[in-house]
Amino acid sequence: MNILKTGPEQVVIPPTPIETDMTLEEFLESDLEGYEYVKGELIPMPPTSGEHGDISANLFLSLGTYVRENQLGRAYTSDTGFKIGDRFLIPDIAFVSTERLPDDRRKAFSIPPDLAVEIVSPTDVLFRVFEKALTYLSGGTQLVWVVEPVAKTVTVYRSETDIKVLTREDTLTGEDVVEGFSCKISQLFE
């Protein structure tokens, strides 16, 4: 991550994508870690902040516990990648229902998650985050949550036209994707 200092302020410069002639299949067979693959480019995934980790842990503990206790499938952390069309993406948190779990989970998933969660980082380019949310949906993901730490909001995507923003006063639900799951938005930011 590059940081530009301008007096007492710092400006975080997002990581630059790296063009490659590697195909998606070659990328998936390689041992490269810390990158997403998008349209012939490697997108560096720099380490996240403590704030990002706090939010991720709060949501994962709540969602993962609920999923496990109700035997709905599996919740995954950002160590798990998914092939979505011609891309390889790594959501911050993902959920795959029991009926969709592949038998062989020794490689990256070749299916999209049922739920993908992206937590916006200071190094993220918002255009890429929105594009990623829509990529998940067009690839078959049913529900996408984009968590924005500065405004303390969660944007819920069901489709390109079914988008709603939840604030600290609202409750986040799994709708029909993770049925019965709910948590207060404010709890994510504690």
Coordinates of C-alpha atoms in Angstrom, one line a residue:
M1 CA 0.0 0.0 0.0
N2 CA 1.4 3.4 -0.9
I3 CA 0.8 6.4 1.4
L4 CA 1.4 9.9 0.2
K5 CA 2.1 12.4 3.0
T6 CA 0.9 15.9 2.4
G7 CA 1.7 17.8 5.6
P8 CA -0.1 16.4 8.6
E9 CA -2.5 14.5 6.4
Q10 CA -2.0 11.1 4.6
V11 CA -3.6 10.0 1.4
V12 CA -3.8 6.3 0.8
I13 CA -3.1 5.4 -2.8
P14 CA -5.0 2.3 -4.0
P15 CA -2.9 -0.6 -5.3
T16 CA -2.5 -0.6 -9.1
P17 CA -3.8 -3.6 -11.1
I18 CA -1.1 -5.6 -12.9
E19 CA -1.8 -6.6 -16.5
T20 CA -1.0 -10.2 -17.2
D21 CA -1.2 -12.6 -20.2
M22 CA -2.1 -15.4 -17.8
T23 CA -5.5 -16.9 -18.4
L24 CA -8.0 -17.4 -15.5
E25 CA -7.3 -21.2 -15.7
E26 CA -3.5 -20.6 -15.4
F27 CA -4.1 -18.2 -12.5
L28 CA -6.2 -20.8 -10.7
E29 CA -3.5 -23.4 -11.2
S30 CA -0.7 -21.1 -10.0
D31 CA 0.3 -20.6 -6.4
L32 CA -0.2 -16.8 -6.5
E33 CA -1.9 -15.6 -3.4
G34 CA -3.1 -12.1 -2.4
Y35 CA -4.6 -11.3 -5.8
E36 CA -8.0 -11.3 -7.5
Y37 CA -8.1 -12.0 -11.3
V38 CA -10.3 -9.6 -13.2
K39 CA -10.3 -9.3 -17.0
G40 CA -6.7 -10.2 -17.5
E41 CA -5.5 -8.1 -14.6
L42 CA -4.2 -9.2 -11.2
I43 CA -5.8 -7.0 -8.5
P44 CA -3.5 -6.8 -5.4
M45 CA -5.4 -7.5 -2.1
P46 CA -3.3 -5.6 0.4
P47 CA -3.5 -6.3 4.1
T48 CA -6.6 -4.8 5.8
S49 CA -6.8 -2.4 8.7
G50 CA -7.7 -3.1 12.2
E51 CA -11.1 -1.5 11.7
H52 CA -11.7 -3.7 8.7
G53 CA -10.7 -6.7 10.8
D54 CA -13.0 -5.7 13.7
I55 CA -16.0 -5.4 11.3
S56 CA -15.2 -8.6 9.6
A57 CA -14.8 -10.5 12.8
N58 CA -18.1 -9.1 14.3
L59 CA -20.1 -10.1 11.2
F60 CA -18.4 -13.4 10.7
L61 CA -18.8 -14.5 14.3
S62 CA -22.5 -13.6 14.2
L63 CA -23.2 -15.1 10.7
G64 CA -20.9 -18.1 11.0
T65 CA -22.3 -19.1 14.4
Y66 CA -25.9 -18.8 13.1
V67 CA -25.1 -20.8 9.9
R68 CA -23.3 -23.5 11.9
E69 CA -26.0 -23.8 14.6
N70 CA -28.7 -24.1 12.1
Q71 CA -26.8 -26.4 9.7
L72 CA -27.5 -24.1 6.7
G73 CA -24.1 -24.5 5.0
R74 CA -20.7 -22.9 5.5
A75 CA -19.6 -19.3 6.1
Y76 CA -16.1 -18.5 4.7
T77 CA -13.5 -15.8 5.5
S78 CA -11.4 -13.9 3.0
D79 CA -9.1 -16.9 2.7
T80 CA -11.5 -18.4 0.2
G81 CA -11.8 -17.5 -3.4
F82 CA -14.6 -18.0 -5.9
K83 CA -14.5 -18.3 -9.7
I84 CA -17.3 -16.0 -11.0
G85 CA -17.5 -16.2 -14.8
D86 CA -14.2 -15.0 -16.1
R87 CA -13.0 -13.7 -12.8
F88 CA -11.6 -15.0 -9.5
L89 CA -12.9 -13.0 -6.5
I90 CA -12.2 -13.1 -2.8
P91 CA -15.1 -11.7 -0.7
D92 CA -14.4 -10.7 2.8
I93 CA -17.1 -13.1 4.0
A94 CA -19.1 -15.6 2.0
F95 CA -21.9 -18.1 2.6
V96 CA -22.6 -21.3 0.6
S97 CA -25.7 -23.3 1.4
T98 CA -25.4 -27.0 2.2
E99 CA -27.2 -28.1 -1.0
R100 CA -24.7 -26.1 -3.1
L101 CA -21.4 -27.1 -1.3
P102 CA -19.2 -29.0 -3.7
D103 CA -17.7 -32.3 -2.5
D104 CA -14.2 -31.3 -3.4
R105 CA -13.3 -28.1 -1.5
R106 CA -9.5 -28.4 -1.9
K107 CA -9.5 -25.8 -4.6
A108 CA -11.1 -22.4 -5.2
F109 CA -14.9 -22.7 -5.6
S110 CA -16.1 -22.9 -9.2
I111 CA -19.5 -21.7 -8.1
P112 CA -20.5 -18.3 -6.8
P113 CA -21.4 -17.9 -3.1
D114 CA -25.1 -17.5 -2.1
L115 CA -24.1 -14.4 -0.1
A116 CA -21.0 -12.3 -0.7
V117 CA -19.8 -9.6 1.8
E118 CA -17.4 -6.8 0.9
I119 CA -16.1 -4.4 3.5
V120 CA -14.8 -1.2 2.0
S121 CA -11.2 -0.5 2.9
P122 CA -9.3 2.8 2.6
T123 CA -7.4 1.4 -0.4
D124 CA -10.6 0.3 -2.3
V125 CA -11.7 2.2 -5.4
L126 CA -15.5 2.5 -4.9
F127 CA -16.1 1.9 -8.6
R128 CA -14.4 -1.5 -8.3
V129 CA -16.4 -2.3 -5.2
F130 CA -19.7 -1.6 -7.0
E131 CA -18.6 -3.4 -10.1
K132 CA -17.7 -6.4 -7.9
A133 CA -21.1 -6.4 -6.2
L134 CA -22.8 -6.5 -9.6
T135 CA -20.4 -9.2 -10.9
Y136 CA -21.4 -11.4 -8.0
L137 CA -25.0 -10.9 -8.8
S138 CA -24.6 -11.5 -12.6
G139 CA -22.6 -14.7 -11.7
G140 CA -25.4 -16.2 -9.6
T141 CA -24.9 -14.8 -6.1
Q142 CA -28.3 -14.1 -4.6
L143 CA -27.4 -11.4 -2.0
V144 CA -24.5 -9.0 -1.6
W145 CA -23.7 -6.8 1.4
V146 CA -21.3 -3.9 1.0
V147 CA -20.2 -2.6 4.4
E148 CA -19.0 1.0 4.5
P149 CA -17.1 1.8 7.7
V150 CA -17.0 5.6 7.4
A151 CA -20.7 6.1 7.0
K152 CA -21.4 3.0 9.1
T153 CA -23.9 1.6 6.5
V154 CA -24.5 -1.6 4.7
T155 CA -25.7 -1.5 1.1
V156 CA -27.8 -4.6 0.3
Y157 CA -27.8 -5.7 -3.3
R158 CA -30.4 -8.2 -4.7
S159 CA -30.1 -7.1 -8.3
E160 CA -29.0 -4.1 -10.4
T161 CA -32.3 -2.4 -9.5
D162 CA -33.0 -3.8 -6.0
I163 CA -30.5 -2.0 -3.8
K164 CA -31.1 -0.5 -0.4
V165 CA -28.9 1.2 2.1
L166 CA -29.2 0.3 5.8
T167 CA -27.9 2.6 8.6
R168 CA -26.9 2.0 12.2
E169 CA -30.5 2.2 13.2
D170 CA -31.5 -0.7 10.9
T171 CA -31.3 -4.5 11.2
L172 CA -29.4 -6.6 8.6
T173 CA -31.2 -9.8 7.7
G174 CA -30.3 -12.9 5.6
E175 CA -33.7 -12.6 3.8
D176 CA -34.4 -15.8 2.0
V177 CA -30.7 -16.6 1.5
V178 CA -29.7 -17.1 5.1
E179 CA -33.2 -17.5 6.5
G180 CA -33.7 -16.3 10.1
F181 CA -30.4 -14.5 10.4
S182 CA -30.4 -10.9 11.7
C183 CA -28.1 -8.5 13.5
K184 CA -28.2 -4.8 14.2
I185 CA -26.1 -2.8 11.9
S186 CA -24.7 -0.9 14.9
Q187 CA -23.2 -4.2 16.2
L188 CA -20.9 -4.5 13.2
F189 CA -19.1 -1.3 14.2
E190 CA -18.6 -2.0 17.9

